[in-house]
């Protein structure tokens, strides 16, 4: 089978049972994407497939022979970081770092969704999307962080989205009805 | 995961022909089927990959309404401007379900057919009539906090976990299928799911190898208000304990029409005409809303740890009706 990952063609003979995540980690040496739960519950395995963020643990490699796959390795490398990687580093958007590749791929895919005008559960008006902190939290809820680096993750994403300063905590809390 | 054969279909005829093999299953987004296959709860001998089928469009119908291809991803459906404008309850229900990543993969057809989240169904070390017919139901007398209070049987008290299907039930959706012999069927969503009875392993009226090709929605209700209210254990990324999908049209202070469907309460997206009859043609008052809740919950049966769902459903329905009627 042939796969297009991070702009390169990879050949691999794998069992049809192999998930896209295991293909990358176990067969192609792309160990940036992480396995947290292997059941779609944590987001650590998030990759961008044909421009969409998905859980790579819940899809079969064989179903993606003709897809364009981007993993954290393909987003950027040391010395040439993607703006989202750079922002996570500067805002300290992690502690142990295990969830981070998934958080970053998810955040990049998520901002693409916002650009397309896709609403979320946090949108009062489904036709006018404003990326508030409550929106970022809702849209990133598929990425769990055991270290709870959430505030800094939101800071990093807000910066890349060009939304400037942290919202006053109280205002953000009111928005989510807390 | 048990070994299986893999076949990729290019069109619906090919897909249903491939699915004639014993123990064959379609795979679309894979977000439910692969989850269950990893745990060997589902052990198909063959997977028919339908993701290349041309069933990814949302098209207006000549008779009014829209036809939603079985492969339209949940995220695209929720964000579609026509769906937001005419069927907001559907967008809201989709957005209240799963996560951004999952919605990007999950499909319209697969979402309808996702299986229960009953803990024992997932735990292969315990008896479960749905997973292993005749083995018994561990949830009755066990941990059943998330399970059903309506439509249950002595064999199974599982809930159907979909949010999308609840909105589709309120919208009177029709499921369009193609059978292996080429026959097409149009099945009203109210006839699509089956109650558990003595055979909880059979969840819908679909026949082996029958492919969902589309879901049709009737023309929108002019001037109606839409709502999807989901009550869950955390603010995001959790299944419904109770949910209400509502489409209500007012004529002054009087409820002119109402359709209400419920999630988290039953083995299928639940709808009961008596609930709507309690408010239609009448003024929007708390007394009438209470009568609607009485109608919904008249036959409700708690199982111990899910008893709380009965008062929760009552309060959620009343709050939803206040919002829907602008009270
Ligand atoms: C962590 C997690 C949280 C979730 N939270 C929610 C939630 O809050 N609310 C919610 O509603 N859902 C939730 N889901 C479930 C999710 O919505 C479903 O997994 C998804 O909708 C299934 O769609 P799919 O295309 O991936 O189906 P698949 O996994 O591909 O298929 C599911 C079933 O449908 C059959 N099938 C698929 N397409 C067809 C077709 N066209 N014709 C005939 N049969 C077909 C398959 O054979 C299989 O039996 C969650 C899932 C996960 C993993
Ligand atoms: S409620 Fe249904 S799914 Fe759950 S253990 Fe009982 S039979 Fe199985
Ligand atoms: S490893 Fe894929 S979601 Fe957890
Ligand atoms: S940084 Fe440790 S899990 Fe997120």
XYZ file of C-alpha atoms and ligand atoms in Angstrom:
574
model
C 0.000 0.000 0.000
C 1.082 3.558 -0.660
C 0.445 6.488 1.642
C 0.945 10.202 1.219
C 2.121 11.510 4.572
C 3.642 14.936 5.159
C 4.103 15.388 1.429
C 6.078 12.175 0.975
C 5.002 8.838 -0.459
C 5.473 5.935 1.925
C 5.244 2.251 1.020
C 4.084 -0.123 3.700
C 2.688 -3.642 3.721
C 0.346 -3.689 6.674
C -2.514 -5.870 7.880
C -5.926 -4.356 7.028
C -6.596 -4.142 10.763
C -3.890 -1.484 11.197
C -5.175 1.898 12.321
C -3.809 5.031 10.688
C -2.185 5.838 14.045
C -0.411 2.465 14.257
C 0.693 2.736 10.623
C 2.494 5.982 11.421
C 3.870 5.021 14.813
C 4.695 1.346 14.388
C 5.510 1.042 10.695
C 6.769 4.426 9.502
C 8.623 5.698 12.548
C 6.389 8.769 12.810
C 5.981 8.647 16.567
C 4.921 12.272 17.079
C 1.229 11.378 17.121
C 0.401 9.782 20.455
C -1.845 6.954 21.553
C -3.782 7.876 24.678
C -6.935 5.808 24.664
C -7.105 4.176 21.204
C -10.900 4.741 21.320
C -11.585 8.272 20.131
C -11.862 9.659 23.638
C -8.700 11.721 24.193
C -7.550 13.340 20.940
C -3.831 12.559 21.426
C -3.776 10.859 18.011
C -5.273 13.805 16.086
C -3.955 14.198 12.534
C -5.026 16.319 9.578
C -6.401 14.139 6.798
C -7.346 15.945 3.613
C -7.259 19.107 5.704
C -9.662 17.810 8.374
C -8.722 16.952 11.938
C -9.618 13.383 12.825
C -8.792 10.751 15.458
C -6.283 8.533 13.667
C -6.872 5.692 16.150
C -10.438 5.238 14.911
C -9.749 4.821 11.223
C -8.042 2.114 9.197
C -4.874 2.897 7.275
C -6.194 0.956 4.291
C -9.110 3.411 4.031
C -6.640 6.269 3.491
C -4.487 5.059 0.621
C -5.447 8.110 -1.435
C -5.612 10.692 1.365
C -3.247 13.561 2.099
C -2.134 13.013 5.676
C -0.339 15.556 7.856
C 1.061 14.643 11.269
C 2.778 16.863 13.832
C 6.101 16.084 12.097
C 4.743 17.556 8.879
C 3.414 20.743 10.464
C 6.885 21.956 11.354
C 10.276 20.957 12.663
C 12.753 22.518 15.078
C 14.082 25.646 13.395
C 10.996 25.869 11.193
C 8.059 25.621 13.562
C 4.446 26.054 12.534
C 3.026 29.211 14.201
C 0.840 26.992 16.392
C 3.847 24.959 17.581
C 5.715 28.181 18.246
C 2.805 29.646 20.216
C 2.476 26.489 22.346
C 6.169 26.745 23.238
C 6.021 30.436 24.098
C 2.793 30.157 26.096
C 3.922 27.007 27.908
C 0.875 25.161 26.541
C 1.870 21.824 28.078
C 3.540 20.141 31.006
C 4.369 16.502 30.187
C 3.733 17.121 26.477
C 1.944 13.856 25.767
C -1.267 15.454 24.513
C 0.560 18.287 22.738
C 0.957 16.917 19.187
C -2.752 16.119 19.151
C -3.632 19.508 20.659
C -1.596 21.330 18.014
C -2.947 19.367 15.031
C -6.444 19.773 16.425
C -5.982 23.528 16.945
C -4.761 23.979 13.366
C -7.734 22.026 12.007
C -10.078 23.892 14.323
C -8.968 27.335 13.121
C -9.592 26.139 9.567
C -13.152 25.273 10.601
C -13.616 28.733 12.120
C -12.328 30.291 8.909
C -14.992 28.387 6.972
C -17.582 29.897 9.314
C -18.470 26.587 10.988
C -20.420 27.193 14.202
C -20.021 25.263 17.451
C -22.145 24.272 20.432
C -20.956 27.511 22.077
C -22.213 29.746 19.232
C -25.323 31.700 20.227
C -25.882 32.584 16.573
C -24.965 29.735 14.236
C -24.445 32.139 11.332
C -22.068 34.618 13.008
C -19.073 32.943 14.576
C -16.834 34.922 16.957
C -13.878 33.037 18.391
C -14.218 33.760 22.111
C -12.410 31.787 24.811
C -15.592 29.796 25.430
C -15.621 28.926 21.717
C -11.995 27.773 21.825
C -12.684 25.562 24.851
C -15.777 24.019 23.288
C -14.101 23.402 19.942
C -11.052 21.832 21.620
C -13.063 19.601 23.963
C -12.022 16.505 22.009
C -8.440 16.989 23.251
C -7.933 16.054 26.865
C -4.894 17.164 28.853
C -4.161 15.192 32.017
C -1.788 17.947 33.114
C -4.604 20.483 32.686
C -2.521 22.963 30.720
C -5.809 24.251 29.354
C -5.444 27.986 30.177
C -2.096 28.192 28.370
C -3.385 26.103 25.460
C -6.236 28.587 25.044
C -3.714 31.470 25.255
C -1.611 29.938 22.476
C -4.567 29.302 20.211
C -6.034 32.748 20.841
C -2.750 34.322 19.830
C -2.515 32.371 16.576
C -6.130 33.222 15.814
C -5.122 36.861 16.177
C -7.580 37.549 18.946
C -5.066 39.307 21.205
C -5.415 39.382 24.977
C -6.836 36.943 27.444
C -10.490 37.566 28.174
C -11.160 38.532 31.776
C -11.843 35.258 33.559
C -15.230 36.376 34.804
C -16.437 37.337 31.358
C -15.368 33.958 29.942
C -17.101 32.164 32.806
C -20.306 34.075 32.162
C -20.181 33.103 28.493
C -20.213 29.411 29.270
C -22.873 29.934 31.917
C -20.619 28.941 34.809
C -9.299 -7.104 16.540
C -10.408 -10.296 14.795
C -9.133 -10.687 11.214
C -11.547 -9.642 8.467
C -11.630 -9.321 4.696
C -11.681 -5.791 3.291
C -13.501 -4.691 0.148
C -13.828 -1.192 -1.261
C -17.034 -0.420 -3.124
C -17.343 2.238 -5.831
C -21.115 2.504 -5.990
C -24.218 1.396 -4.116
C -24.859 -1.679 -6.311
C -21.356 -2.912 -5.694
C -21.608 -2.183 -1.973
C -24.786 -4.192 -1.446
C -23.426 -7.046 -3.579
C -20.237 -7.172 -1.474
C -22.319 -7.048 1.707
C -24.108 -10.295 0.815
C -21.125 -12.200 2.224
C -21.815 -13.758 5.635
C -21.166 -11.418 8.566
C -20.281 -8.516 6.311
C -20.613 -4.944 7.592
C -20.409 -1.573 5.929
C -17.831 0.827 7.275
C -18.308 4.573 6.882
C -16.633 6.910 9.403
C -15.624 3.863 11.433
C -15.838 5.820 14.687
C -18.303 3.406 16.276
C -17.637 0.172 14.412
C -13.847 0.194 14.891
C -14.231 1.164 18.537
C -16.394 -1.946 19.024
C -14.207 -4.182 16.847
C -11.136 -3.368 18.932
C -13.002 -4.738 21.938
C -14.320 -7.698 19.918
C -17.881 -6.653 20.632
C -18.344 -6.527 16.875
C -16.520 -9.242 14.923
C -17.440 -8.881 11.243
C -15.868 -11.346 8.802
C -15.793 -8.700 6.101
C -15.793 -4.908 5.970
C -17.251 -3.175 2.940
C -15.729 0.305 2.744
C -18.450 2.616 1.458
C -16.542 5.881 1.836
C -16.000 6.178 -1.939
C -19.718 5.998 -2.736
C -21.171 9.206 -4.192
C -23.469 9.788 -1.201
C -21.870 12.940 0.171
C -24.261 15.656 -0.994
C -27.097 17.683 0.520
C -29.643 18.398 -2.217
C -33.011 20.130 -2.310
C -35.935 17.849 -3.201
C -38.515 18.694 -5.871
C -41.324 18.188 -3.333
C -39.592 20.578 -0.914
C -37.230 19.672 1.906
C -33.750 18.223 1.499
C -32.064 14.929 0.891
C -28.941 14.304 2.963
C -26.520 11.718 1.545
C -25.661 8.877 3.937
C -21.983 9.845 3.847
C -22.360 13.536 4.658
C -20.094 14.038 7.673
C -21.763 15.265 10.859
C -19.627 18.418 10.876
C -20.512 19.434 7.308
C -24.183 18.754 7.945
C -24.198 20.892 11.099
C -22.512 23.794 9.279
C -24.593 23.679 6.104
C -26.309 27.073 5.667
C -29.577 25.460 4.480
C -29.668 23.161 7.492
C -28.942 26.057 9.857
C -31.639 28.193 8.243
C -34.414 25.601 7.931
C -33.583 22.832 10.421
C -31.653 24.539 13.195
C -32.568 21.793 15.667
C -30.510 19.358 13.577
C -27.428 21.599 13.522
C -27.737 22.152 17.257
C -28.083 18.439 18.001
C -25.064 17.553 15.873
C -22.938 20.261 17.466
C -23.888 18.994 20.918
C -22.513 15.534 20.092
C -19.027 14.007 20.242
C -16.004 16.215 19.370
C -14.752 18.215 16.390
C -12.517 15.352 15.281
C -15.267 12.735 15.572
C -17.842 14.870 13.773
C -15.399 15.281 10.887
C -15.453 11.499 10.390
C -18.875 10.418 11.612
C -21.454 10.090 8.852
C -25.219 10.550 8.684
C -25.860 6.826 8.137
C -23.348 5.648 10.720
C -24.664 8.067 13.333
C -28.192 6.626 13.015
C -26.796 3.119 13.559
C -24.360 3.794 16.402
C -24.804 1.366 19.253
C -25.555 1.844 22.932
C -23.039 3.090 25.476
C -24.301 0.711 28.192
C -21.244 -0.132 30.329
C -21.983 -3.856 30.276
C -22.400 -3.941 26.513
C -18.795 -2.690 26.426
C -17.560 -5.092 29.120
C -17.204 -8.495 27.466
C -16.644 -10.150 30.853
C -20.285 -9.564 31.838
C -23.592 -10.968 30.542
C -25.452 -8.761 28.054
C -28.433 -9.803 25.946
C -27.648 -7.263 23.272
C -24.066 -8.440 22.822
C -24.737 -12.121 23.494
C -28.448 -12.946 23.166
C -29.748 -15.058 26.035
C -26.852 -14.341 28.396
C -28.847 -11.960 30.612
C -28.854 -8.234 31.321
C -26.264 -7.041 33.832
C -27.647 -3.525 33.870
C -30.944 -4.504 35.472
C -30.043 -4.443 39.143
C -26.573 -3.159 38.234
C -25.091 0.226 37.428
C -27.677 1.788 35.142
C -27.323 5.498 35.749
C -27.118 6.324 32.016
C -29.771 3.855 30.855
C -33.405 4.031 29.812
C -36.623 4.721 31.694
C -39.012 4.383 28.727
C -39.524 1.608 26.173
C -37.373 -0.907 28.039
C -37.972 -4.642 28.370
C -36.972 -7.300 30.873
C -34.191 -8.224 28.471
C -32.569 -4.814 27.936
C -32.749 -1.250 29.243
C -30.141 0.335 26.960
C -30.497 3.822 25.475
C -29.796 4.878 21.922
C -26.970 7.400 22.295
C -27.371 9.559 19.175
C -28.148 13.270 19.402
C -28.624 13.639 15.638
C -31.297 10.952 15.502
C -33.348 12.761 18.155
C -33.473 15.910 16.022
C -34.313 13.819 12.967
C -37.182 12.215 14.842
C -38.565 15.658 15.691
C -38.173 16.619 12.022
C -40.041 13.527 10.724
C -37.088 12.309 8.687
C -37.333 9.440 6.216
C -34.514 6.948 5.768
C -33.867 5.840 2.202
C -32.206 2.475 1.638
C -31.102 0.068 -1.038
C -31.421 -3.663 -0.482
C -29.066 -6.301 -1.892
C -31.709 -7.233 -4.509
C -31.680 -3.621 -5.721
C -35.026 -2.716 -4.130
C -35.220 0.722 -2.554
C -37.206 1.519 0.567
C -38.272 4.722 2.259
C -38.681 4.187 5.993
C -40.165 6.837 8.300
C -37.804 7.347 11.236
C -40.685 6.446 13.560
C -40.718 2.959 11.987
C -36.950 2.594 11.673
C -35.908 1.636 15.209
C -37.211 -1.379 17.127
C -37.887 -1.649 20.828
C -35.776 -4.305 22.578
C -38.584 -6.714 23.561
C -37.092 -10.211 23.584
C -34.534 -9.436 20.882
C -32.445 -6.429 21.999
C -29.718 -7.410 19.541
C -32.025 -6.322 16.691
C -32.143 -2.525 16.777
C -33.635 -1.448 13.444
C -35.804 -2.826 10.643
C -32.830 -2.919 8.247
C -32.227 -6.294 6.613
C -28.775 -7.840 6.289
C -26.818 -6.022 3.601
C -29.317 -3.146 3.342
C -27.530 0.138 2.723
C -28.719 3.543 3.904
C -28.274 5.884 0.945
C -29.893 9.072 2.241
C -32.030 10.724 4.886
C -34.800 12.995 3.657
C -36.300 15.895 5.577
C -39.738 17.302 4.760
C -40.173 21.027 3.991
C -39.430 23.256 6.952
C -42.165 24.390 9.325
C -42.604 28.089 8.538
C -42.213 30.443 11.460
C -41.241 27.747 13.970
C -38.765 28.003 16.806
C -36.150 25.255 17.130
C -34.340 23.997 20.210
C -32.021 21.177 21.186
C -31.382 21.026 24.905
C -28.921 18.422 26.120
C -28.289 17.676 29.783
C -25.056 15.819 30.458
C -22.423 15.203 33.111
C -19.994 17.791 31.732
C -20.376 20.837 29.512
C -18.969 19.205 26.363
C -17.949 15.847 24.880
C -20.379 13.677 26.838
C -23.459 11.680 25.913
C -26.911 12.937 26.872
C -28.513 11.978 30.153
C -31.666 13.641 28.858
C -32.161 15.652 25.703
C -35.082 17.414 24.049
C -35.411 18.296 20.376
C -38.280 20.668 19.713
C -39.865 22.488 16.789
C -42.751 24.691 17.921
C -44.869 27.231 16.066
C -46.932 29.777 17.978
C -50.074 31.607 16.960
C -50.180 34.481 19.414
C -50.258 32.871 22.857
C -51.443 29.546 21.537
C -49.229 26.643 20.498
C -50.130 26.099 16.831
C -47.922 23.079 16.219
C -45.278 21.171 18.130
C -43.000 18.262 17.504
C -40.909 17.002 20.383
C -38.439 14.140 20.537
C -36.309 12.906 23.414
C -32.847 11.415 23.836
C -31.235 9.612 26.765
C -34.538 8.170 27.929
C -35.241 5.212 25.672
C -33.805 2.552 23.343
C -34.612 4.802 20.382
C -35.096 8.501 19.784
C -38.398 8.844 21.603
C -41.560 10.571 20.470
C -45.031 10.297 21.919
C -48.006 12.051 20.257
C -49.704 12.453 23.652
C -46.950 14.866 24.713
C -47.622 17.140 21.774
C -51.412 16.776 22.130
C -51.120 18.126 25.688
C -50.001 21.528 24.387
C -51.151 21.961 20.762
C -54.134 24.281 20.301
C -53.772 25.468 23.877
C -52.216 28.478 25.538
C -48.572 28.152 26.508
C -48.944 27.776 30.265
C -46.919 25.955 32.884
C -49.996 23.870 33.683
C -50.135 22.616 30.085
C -46.378 22.044 30.058
C -46.751 19.957 33.224
C -49.472 17.938 31.506
C -47.069 17.309 28.604
C -44.454 16.051 31.061
C -47.074 13.812 32.721
C -47.889 12.337 29.304
C -44.219 11.745 28.519
C -43.442 10.063 31.819
C -46.692 8.208 32.574
C -45.067 4.831 31.848
C -41.542 5.733 32.961
C -39.798 3.117 35.042
C -36.630 3.861 36.974
C -34.107 1.083 37.560
C -32.451 2.439 40.693
C -29.455 4.524 39.777
C -31.283 6.105 36.823
C -34.391 7.109 38.824
C -33.173 10.711 38.700
C -33.837 10.803 34.962
C -37.583 10.946 35.535
C -37.660 14.297 37.397
C -34.783 15.496 35.218
C -36.766 14.762 32.046
C -39.785 16.573 33.494
C -37.813 19.699 34.321
C -35.897 19.627 31.047
C -39.101 19.355 29.028
C -40.792 22.189 30.921
C -37.737 24.449 30.586
C -37.544 23.611 26.878
C -41.217 24.418 26.335
C -40.841 27.757 28.096
C -38.002 28.626 25.764
C -39.752 27.318 22.651
C -42.930 29.260 23.361
C -41.130 32.420 24.473
C -42.662 32.260 27.925
C -15.627 9.393 22.450
C -16.902 9.449 21.674
C -17.893 10.354 22.042
C -19.087 10.421 21.302
N -20.050 11.284 21.720
C -21.233 11.327 21.040
C -22.292 12.184 21.447
O -22.166 12.947 22.415
N -23.454 12.169 20.736
C -23.611 11.353 19.653
O -24.670 11.397 19.043
N -22.642 10.531 19.254
C -21.465 10.497 19.916
N -20.490 9.632 19.518
C -20.792 8.628 18.489
C -20.571 9.077 17.089
O -21.548 10.048 16.755
C -20.710 7.841 16.196
O -19.594 7.021 16.433
C -20.782 8.167 14.732
O -21.882 8.985 14.441
C -20.886 6.896 13.893
O -20.801 7.233 12.517
P -19.709 6.525 11.573
O -19.906 7.024 10.202
O -18.352 6.687 12.136
O -20.198 5.022 11.696
P -19.422 3.646 11.523
O -18.635 3.372 12.743
O -18.728 3.608 10.222
O -20.669 2.670 11.439
C -21.577 2.483 12.509
C -22.558 1.385 12.104
O -23.365 1.822 11.019
C -23.250 0.954 9.909
N -23.320 1.827 8.727
C -22.599 2.959 8.518
N -23.030 3.577 7.397
C -24.031 2.815 6.887
C -24.881 2.940 5.746
N -24.789 3.970 4.895
N -25.813 1.970 5.530
C -25.929 0.929 6.376
N -25.154 0.771 7.469
C -24.216 1.706 7.720
C -21.952 0.220 10.107
O -21.996 -1.059 9.492
C -21.882 0.128 11.624
O -22.639 -0.963 12.066
C -19.276 9.571 20.203
C -18.278 8.687 19.816
C -17.093 8.613 20.529
C -16.034 7.655 20.090
S -29.129 -2.931 29.138
Fe -29.025 -3.984 27.162
S -26.986 -3.464 26.487
Fe -26.968 -3.104 28.709
S -26.377 -5.066 29.696
Fe -28.589 -5.083 29.531
S -28.909 -6.180 27.600
Fe -26.824 -5.443 27.529
S -5.711 7.757 20.991
Fe -7.116 8.394 19.482
S -8.497 9.577 20.613
Fe -7.252 8.747 22.188
S 0.639 18.289 28.786
Fe 0.491 16.438 29.908
S -1.344 15.620 29.107
Fe -1.356 17.594 28.274
